[in-house]
Short mmCIF file of C-alpha atoms in Angstrom, two decimals:
data_model
loop_
_atom_site.label_atom_id
_atom_site.label_comp_id
_atom_site.label_asym_id
_atom_site.label_seq_id
_atom_site.Cartn_x
_atom_site.Cartn_y
_atom_site.Cartn_z
CA LYS A 184 -2.33 46.28 90.39
CA ASN A 185 -2.74 50.03 90.04
CA GLU A 186 -5.77 51.61 91.64
CA VAL A 187 -6.54 53.35 88.34
CA GLU A 188 -6.03 51.45 85.10
CA GLN A 189 -6.33 52.89 81.62
CA SER A 190 -6.61 51.15 78.30
CA PRO A 191 -5.22 51.16 75.78
CA GLN A 192 -1.79 52.50 76.73
CA ASN A 193 -1.16 53.57 73.13
CA LEU A 194 -3.66 54.26 70.40
CA THR A 195 -3.03 55.28 66.81
CA ALA A 196 -5.91 56.16 64.51
CA GLN A 197 -6.69 57.99 61.30
CA GLU A 198 -8.20 61.43 61.20
CA GLY A 199 -11.96 61.27 61.50
CA GLU A 200 -12.14 58.06 63.49
CA PHE A 201 -14.19 57.72 66.68
CA ILE A 202 -11.87 57.25 69.66
CA THR A 203 -12.59 55.56 72.98
CA ILE A 204 -10.25 55.51 75.97
CA ASN A 205 -11.23 53.49 79.02
CA CYS A 206 -10.52 53.95 82.71
CA SER A 207 -11.25 51.48 85.50
CA TYR A 208 -10.66 52.20 89.14
CA SER A 209 -10.69 50.09 92.28
CA VAL A 210 -10.92 52.84 94.89
CA GLY A 211 -13.99 54.61 96.15
CA ILE A 212 -14.15 58.03 94.56
CA SER A 213 -16.01 61.30 94.86
CA ALA A 214 -15.34 62.22 91.22
CA LEU A 215 -13.21 61.37 88.23
CA HIS A 216 -11.06 63.72 86.18
CA TRP A 217 -10.09 63.40 82.55
CA LEU A 218 -6.94 65.34 81.72
CA GLN A 219 -5.03 66.07 78.54
CA GLN A 220 -1.25 66.38 78.44
CA HIS A 221 0.42 67.74 75.33
CA PRO A 222 4.10 67.37 74.41
CA GLY A 223 5.92 69.83 76.65
CA GLY A 224 4.02 68.53 79.61
CA GLY A 225 1.36 71.03 80.61
CA ILE A 226 -1.91 69.44 81.69
CA VAL A 227 -5.38 70.68 80.88
CA SER A 228 -8.45 69.49 82.73
CA LEU A 229 -11.07 68.24 80.27
CA PHE A 230 -13.80 66.96 82.54
CA MET A 231 -14.62 66.35 86.14
CA LEU A 232 -17.62 64.08 86.60
CA SER A 233 -19.24 62.10 89.36
CA SER A 234 -22.16 60.60 87.46
CA GLY A 235 -23.66 60.22 84.01
CA LYS A 236 -22.18 61.97 81.03
CA LYS A 237 -20.61 65.27 80.05
CA LYS A 238 -19.98 66.69 76.59
CA HIS A 239 -17.71 69.48 75.44
CA GLY A 240 -17.38 69.96 71.72
CA ARG A 241 -16.17 66.69 70.20
CA LEU A 242 -15.30 65.22 73.59
CA ILE A 243 -17.68 63.08 75.64
CA ALA A 244 -16.98 61.57 79.04
CA THR A 245 -19.13 58.97 80.75
CA ILE A 246 -18.92 57.30 84.11
CA ASN A 247 -20.61 54.23 85.60
CA ILE A 248 -20.19 54.41 89.36
CA GLN A 249 -21.51 50.89 89.99
CA GLU A 250 -19.06 49.35 87.54
CA LYS A 251 -16.24 51.74 88.53
CA HIS A 252 -15.58 52.57 84.92
CA SER A 253 -15.29 55.71 82.85
CA SER A 254 -14.77 56.32 79.16
CA LEU A 255 -13.55 59.29 77.16
CA HIS A 256 -14.77 59.50 73.59
CA ILE A 257 -13.54 61.75 70.80
CA THR A 258 -15.72 62.13 67.75
CA ALA A 259 -14.33 63.14 64.34
CA SER A 260 -10.76 62.91 65.65
CA HIS A 261 -8.16 65.36 64.38
CA PRO A 262 -4.34 65.38 64.48
CA ARG A 263 -4.49 68.18 67.05
CA ASP A 264 -6.15 65.70 69.42
CA SER A 265 -2.83 63.84 69.61
CA ALA A 266 -1.80 63.93 73.24
CA VAL A 267 -1.65 61.82 76.37
CA TYR A 268 -5.02 61.43 78.06
CA ILE A 269 -5.02 60.75 81.77
CA CYS A 270 -7.83 59.74 84.08
CA ALA A 271 -7.58 60.50 87.77
CA ALA A 272 -9.82 59.29 90.56
CA THR A 273 -10.57 61.83 93.25
CA ASN A 274 -10.67 60.80 96.89
CA ILE A 275 -11.36 63.02 99.82
CA ILE A 276 -8.92 62.03 102.55
CA GLN A 277 -8.71 63.94 105.82
CA GLY A 278 -10.60 66.80 104.25
CA ALA A 279 -8.24 67.13 101.30
CA GLN A 280 -8.70 66.23 97.67
CA LYS A 281 -6.27 63.54 96.56
CA LEU A 282 -6.02 62.43 92.96
CA VAL A 283 -4.94 58.92 92.01
CA PHE A 284 -3.75 58.95 88.42
CA GLY A 285 -3.79 56.37 85.69
CA GLN A 286 -0.67 55.89 83.61
CA GLY A 287 -2.12 57.68 80.62
CA THR A 288 -3.10 56.76 77.07
CA ARG A 289 -0.92 58.11 74.30
CA LEU A 290 -3.17 58.99 71.36
CA THR A 291 -1.79 59.67 67.90
CA ILE A 292 -4.12 60.80 65.14
CA ASN A 293 -2.62 60.60 61.67
CA PRO A 294 -3.84 62.90 58.90
CA ASP B 61 -5.93 85.75 82.58
CA GLY B 62 -6.20 83.53 85.63
CA GLY B 63 -4.01 80.50 85.87
CA ILE B 64 -1.10 78.69 87.43
CA THR B 65 2.44 79.65 86.55
CA GLN B 66 5.36 77.36 87.12
CA SER B 67 8.90 78.50 86.60
CA PRO B 68 11.29 77.75 85.18
CA LYS B 69 10.16 75.32 82.49
CA TYR B 70 13.53 73.55 82.42
CA LEU B 71 16.00 73.41 85.29
CA PHE B 72 19.41 71.82 85.55
CA ARG B 73 21.24 71.33 88.82
CA LYS B 74 24.30 69.55 90.03
CA GLU B 75 23.89 66.56 92.30
CA GLY B 76 23.89 67.55 95.96
CA GLN B 77 22.40 71.01 95.45
CA ASN B 78 19.02 72.05 96.72
CA VAL B 79 16.71 73.59 94.14
CA THR B 80 13.40 75.43 94.50
CA LEU B 81 10.59 75.20 91.96
CA SER B 82 8.13 78.07 91.81
CA CYS B 83 4.34 77.76 91.61
CA GLU B 84 2.10 80.83 91.59
CA GLN B 85 -1.66 81.00 91.04
CA ASN B 86 -4.00 83.96 90.66
CA LEU B 87 -7.18 81.91 90.78
CA ASN B 88 -7.82 82.61 94.46
CA HIS B 89 -7.70 78.88 95.14
CA ASP B 90 -7.26 77.64 98.67
CA ALA B 91 -5.79 74.23 97.85
CA MET B 92 -2.50 73.66 96.07
CA TYR B 93 -0.65 70.47 95.18
CA TRP B 94 2.71 69.27 93.92
CA TYR B 95 2.98 66.14 91.78
CA ARG B 96 5.90 64.29 90.29
CA GLN B 97 5.73 62.49 86.95
CA ASP B 98 8.22 59.83 85.84
CA PRO B 99 8.22 58.11 82.43
CA GLY B 100 5.67 55.31 82.25
CA GLN B 101 4.17 56.17 85.65
CA GLY B 102 1.15 58.09 86.77
CA LEU B 103 1.55 61.36 88.64
CA ARG B 104 2.31 60.96 92.32
CA LEU B 105 1.49 63.41 95.08
CA ILE B 106 4.44 65.00 96.87
CA TYR B 107 2.83 67.63 99.13
CA TYR B 108 -0.45 69.47 99.35
CA SER B 109 -1.76 72.52 101.13
CA GLN B 110 -5.38 73.26 101.94
CA ILE B 111 -4.82 76.70 103.40
CA VAL B 112 -2.10 79.27 104.04
CA ASN B 113 0.52 78.23 106.59
CA ASP B 114 -0.59 74.61 106.47
CA PHE B 115 0.63 71.72 104.33
CA GLN B 116 0.61 67.94 104.44
CA LYS B 117 2.86 65.21 103.11
CA GLY B 118 1.67 63.26 100.12
CA ASP B 119 2.72 59.79 99.04
CA ILE B 120 6.35 60.59 98.16
CA ALA B 121 7.35 63.52 100.39
CA GLU B 122 10.81 62.27 101.38
CA GLY B 123 13.55 64.56 100.12
CA TYR B 124 11.17 67.46 99.45
CA SER B 125 10.01 70.48 101.42
CA VAL B 126 7.37 73.14 100.83
CA SER B 127 6.06 76.36 102.30
CA ARG B 128 2.74 78.17 102.02
CA GLU B 129 3.28 81.69 103.33
CA LYS B 130 0.93 83.25 100.80
CA LYS B 131 -2.28 81.95 99.25
CA GLU B 132 -0.90 82.51 95.76
CA SER B 133 2.41 80.73 96.19
CA PHE B 134 3.45 77.14 96.96
CA PRO B 135 7.17 76.66 96.24
CA LEU B 136 8.71 73.19 96.28
CA THR B 137 12.31 72.61 97.33
CA VAL B 138 14.01 69.48 96.06
CA THR B 139 16.71 68.77 98.61
CA SER B 140 19.93 66.82 98.29
CA ALA B 141 18.22 64.05 100.27
CA GLN B 142 15.98 63.20 97.32
CA LYS B 143 17.59 60.12 95.79
CA ASN B 144 16.19 60.47 92.25
CA PRO B 145 15.27 64.11 91.70
CA THR B 146 15.30 64.09 87.90
CA ALA B 147 11.62 64.19 86.91
CA PHE B 148 8.80 66.35 85.63
CA TYR B 149 7.09 68.34 88.39
CA LEU B 150 3.53 69.62 88.16
CA CYS B 151 1.76 72.07 90.42
CA ALA B 152 -2.01 72.16 90.68
CA SER B 153 -4.68 74.05 92.57
CA SER B 154 -8.36 73.77 93.30
CA ILE B 155 -10.82 76.23 94.76
CA ALA B 156 -11.89 73.82 97.44
CA VAL B 157 -11.96 70.20 98.37
CA ALA B 158 -13.56 68.03 95.64
CA SER B 159 -13.37 70.82 93.09
CA GLU B 160 -11.87 70.66 89.64
CA ALA B 161 -8.09 70.80 89.67
CA PHE B 162 -6.13 73.21 87.48
CA PHE B 163 -2.58 72.41 86.49
CA GLY B 164 0.51 74.41 85.62
CA GLN B 165 2.75 73.77 82.63
CA GLY B 166 5.29 71.89 84.69
CA THR B 167 9.01 72.11 85.39
CA ARG B 168 11.39 69.51 84.03
CA LEU B 169 14.23 69.10 86.50
CA THR B 170 17.43 67.38 85.47
CA VAL B 171 20.11 66.69 88.04
CA VAL B 172 23.54 65.92 86.66
#
């Protein structure tokens, strides 16, 4: 079993739908990253959170430390949101930040 | 603009040759990281460096080498000892431990 599990692995929706991507982790963490990877491969950091909720535009990320679970929500989804979304748990090991990545959720938003 | 630059974006090499992937950052970050991504798998840590002239092995360091002679630069060499070098390689940096990580655009290496 992976230390970081995402669901669903693939998600297709229509433009305008509310999207939820889930991330569960089994390791102790200091924070959790949500990342976006577009075709071509470059990765953009969306959020880094250690508690509660963060919002940026149409994106909302929440984390429940007790339940070891985080969600990424996209409101009013748009075809340009189509990408792979990756969650990564951050551990501090021997003074260094180490990220443990989920396998990613491939999101496709159809017009 | 500050950021991380990886070059080249695509790289082809013959089997048995060493190849070096470039990673440069102008964010003044102390920590830098190299990850490997294979289809259907999460990114895995190859090497990381917390400070100039110091680096540590990650989870899959075998067949790779790095150097950190300058704060801005963290090149990765894929040696002929790496059994399956064809992959997508990502470099990242963070200002300090437990800080947000910033990623480059990646280098797709194909060994033929």
